[in-house]
Amino acid sequence: MIYLIKEIVSAEPYKLKLKFNTGEIKLIDLEHKLLEWSKAPDSKFKKLLEPEYFSSVKYNDEIESIYWDNGIDLSPNVLYDMDLIEV
């Protein structure tokens, strides 16, 4: 199945509550992944470790996904398949 994000329910530092096209709402904690992904000296993921910037996540209704202004976007399928907490 192809998963799409229908809505950002809430965003707080390192956690996103997202509604998927399945009707499910999932709370995704990205803190550990962001720490892992930001290890490279030139990683754009370092910016997402700033709580205020992380919370500035935006929704793109054309591709039904999320993104940040620095060019980072995360695949809905990857987010859906992560070890998540269903709400």
XYZ file of N, CA and C in Angstrom:
261
model
N 0.840 -1.190 0.000
C 0.000 0.000 0.000
C 0.881 1.247 0.000
N 0.428 2.254 -0.695
C 1.109 3.540 -0.687
C 0.445 4.400 0.383
N 1.256 4.887 1.304
C 0.734 5.730 2.379
C 0.952 7.189 2.031
N -0.027 7.998 2.349
C 0.040 9.440 2.138
C -0.348 10.128 3.433
N 0.187 11.304 3.614
C -0.161 12.101 4.787
C -1.292 13.030 4.391
N -2.323 13.049 5.199
C -3.481 13.900 4.927
C -3.468 15.176 5.757
N -2.751 15.148 6.901
C -2.788 16.309 7.788
C -1.675 16.218 8.823
N -1.099 17.359 9.152
C -0.230 17.457 10.320
C -1.149 17.827 11.471
N -1.369 16.908 12.386
C -2.256 17.158 13.520
C -1.557 18.051 14.532
N -0.283 17.751 14.814
C 0.507 18.600 15.707
C 1.986 18.361 15.455
N 2.785 19.365 15.826
C 4.240 19.285 15.702
C 4.845 19.920 16.934
N 5.680 19.170 17.608
C 6.437 19.685 18.740
C 7.853 19.175 18.564
N 8.801 19.670 19.320
C 10.190 19.257 19.080
C 10.356 17.738 18.970
N 10.766 17.353 17.775
C 11.127 15.982 17.407
C 9.943 15.024 17.297
N 8.740 15.489 17.532
C 7.572 14.617 17.444
C 6.535 15.212 16.512
N 5.998 14.351 15.650
C 4.942 14.760 14.736
C 3.750 13.835 14.930
N 2.585 14.422 14.995
C 1.361 13.629 15.000
C 0.745 13.839 13.627
N 0.661 12.747 12.856
C 0.234 12.822 11.466
C -0.974 11.943 11.215
N -1.880 12.442 10.366
C -3.018 11.643 9.931
C -2.696 11.112 8.543
N -2.820 9.794 8.379
C -2.511 9.136 7.115
C -3.784 8.834 6.333
N -3.620 8.485 5.059
C -4.763 8.190 4.192
C -5.519 6.930 4.628
N -4.990 6.190 5.582
C -5.681 5.023 6.133
C -6.682 5.436 7.206
N -6.633 6.718 7.595
C -7.467 7.208 8.685
C -6.752 7.155 10.023
N -5.607 6.485 10.056
C -4.848 6.365 11.299
C -4.129 7.671 11.621
N -4.048 7.968 12.899
C -3.244 9.085 13.385
C -2.108 8.469 14.178
N -0.873 8.821 13.792
C 0.299 8.237 14.432
C 1.196 9.330 14.979
N 1.750 9.060 16.144
C 2.729 9.947 16.760
C 4.110 9.402 16.430
N 4.905 10.211 15.777
C 6.214 9.785 15.315
C 7.278 10.566 16.070
N 8.122 9.850 16.794
C 9.225 10.471 17.529
C 10.488 10.324 16.691
N 10.981 11.427 16.175
C 12.125 11.409 15.259
C 13.452 11.764 15.918
N 13.467 11.960 17.217
C 14.683 12.443 17.882
C 15.898 11.552 17.594
N 15.772 10.255 17.779
C 16.924 9.362 17.586
C 17.365 9.328 16.123
N 16.411 9.342 15.215
C 16.757 9.355 13.786
C 17.452 10.654 13.408
N 16.959 11.769 13.930
C 17.587 13.056 13.608
C 19.019 13.108 14.118
N 19.248 12.582 15.303
C 20.617 12.542 15.837
C 21.510 11.684 14.942
N 20.983 10.578 14.468
C 21.734 9.691 13.582
C 21.991 10.364 12.233
N 20.949 10.949 11.649
C 21.050 11.547 10.320
C 21.880 12.828 10.308
N 22.067 13.465 11.451
C 22.779 14.744 11.489
C 24.255 14.598 11.834
N 24.778 13.397 11.866
C 26.181 13.177 12.230
C 27.166 13.731 11.213
N 26.809 13.714 9.958
C 27.718 14.234 8.928
C 27.877 15.738 9.106
N 29.091 16.252 8.929
C 29.337 17.686 9.156
C 28.447 18.620 8.334
N 28.084 18.229 7.119
C 27.294 19.104 6.252
C 25.822 18.687 6.163
N 25.360 17.903 7.114
C 23.989 17.387 7.091
C 22.955 18.493 7.298
N 21.947 18.525 6.424
C 20.838 19.471 6.587
C 19.949 19.098 7.766
N 20.053 17.849 8.232
C 19.224 17.399 9.346
C 19.588 18.095 10.653
N 20.797 18.671 10.748
C 21.194 19.394 11.967
C 20.215 20.525 12.262
N 19.733 21.166 11.243
C 18.786 22.277 11.416
C 17.515 21.791 12.116
N 17.100 20.539 11.856
C 15.877 20.008 12.470
C 16.051 19.717 13.953
N 17.285 19.751 14.452
C 17.514 19.575 15.881
C 17.209 20.846 16.662
N 16.995 21.942 15.960
C 16.559 23.184 16.602
C 15.049 23.072 16.800
N 14.579 23.030 18.058
C 13.152 22.778 18.324
C 12.194 23.690 17.559
N 12.496 24.964 17.503
C 11.594 25.897 16.817
C 11.538 25.597 15.322
N 12.697 25.289 14.738
C 12.726 24.980 13.311
C 12.004 23.668 13.025
N 12.224 22.656 13.847
C 11.540 21.382 13.651
C 10.030 21.586 13.622
N 9.537 22.420 14.518
C 8.096 22.656 14.620
C 7.538 23.474 13.463
N 8.419 23.976 12.591
C 7.961 24.758 11.438
C 7.624 23.869 10.243
N 7.503 22.570 10.455
C 7.187 21.615 9.388
C 5.932 22.067 8.640
N 5.922 21.805 7.355
C 4.800 22.223 6.507
C 4.227 21.015 5.763
N 3.002 21.175 5.315
C 2.299 20.135 4.573
C 2.203 20.535 3.109
N 2.526 19.606 2.222
C 2.393 19.830 0.783
C 1.213 19.000 0.294
N 0.103 19.663 0.000
C -1.103 18.928 -0.382
C -1.028 18.336 -1.790
N -0.105 18.815 -2.621
C 0.043 18.247 -3.958
C 0.636 16.843 -3.917
N 1.610 16.638 -3.036
C 2.241 15.316 -2.945
C 1.862 14.593 -1.646
N 1.019 15.221 -0.850
C 0.511 14.651 0.393
C 1.639 14.134 1.286
N 2.551 15.072 1.576
C 3.706 14.771 2.403
C 4.080 16.008 3.214
N 5.161 15.889 3.981
C 5.622 17.001 4.803
C 7.007 17.443 4.343
N 7.355 18.689 4.698
C 8.672 19.203 4.327
C 9.041 20.371 5.233
N 10.318 20.746 5.175
C 10.826 21.928 5.843
C 11.438 22.829 4.782
N 11.538 24.111 5.080
C 12.031 25.083 4.100
C 13.478 24.839 3.655
N 14.265 24.086 4.425
C 15.656 23.844 4.026
C 15.778 22.712 2.997
N 14.643 22.210 2.505
C 14.658 21.205 1.444
C 14.466 19.777 1.918
N 14.383 19.567 3.205
C 14.185 18.210 3.716
C 12.709 17.852 3.633
N 12.463 16.671 3.079
C 11.122 16.101 3.127
C 11.277 14.639 3.529
N 10.257 14.088 4.125
C 10.302 12.707 4.578
C 9.176 11.933 3.932
N 9.505 10.777 3.423
C 8.539 9.931 2.737
C 7.439 9.463 3.677
N 6.175 9.613 3.267
C 5.083 9.096 4.083
C 5.208 7.594 4.354
N 5.685 6.829 3.366
C 5.853 5.387 3.566
C 6.897 5.093 4.631
N 7.995 5.827 4.613
C 9.039 5.639 5.626
C 8.495 6.011 7.007
N 7.802 7.129 7.092
C 7.236 7.551 8.384
C 6.216 6.544 8.895
N 5.379 6.052 8.017
C 4.340 5.101 8.420
C 4.962 3.814 8.955
N 6.043 3.369 8.309
C 6.670 2.097 8.679
C 7.654 2.188 9.838
N 7.934 3.399 10.306
C 8.826 3.527 11.454
C 8.157 2.954 12.694
N 8.945 2.743 13.720
C 8.401 2.244 14.981
C 7.599 3.381 15.608
N 6.312 3.340 15.434
C 5.465 4.464 15.796
C 4.518 4.109 16.931
N 3.954 5.141 17.477
C 2.918 4.986 18.482
C 1.608 5.382 17.812
N 0.655 4.460 17.765
C -0.647 4.783 17.189
C -1.471 5.526 18.222
N -2.142 6.571 17.799
C -2.939 7.396 18.720
C -4.402 7.058 18.541
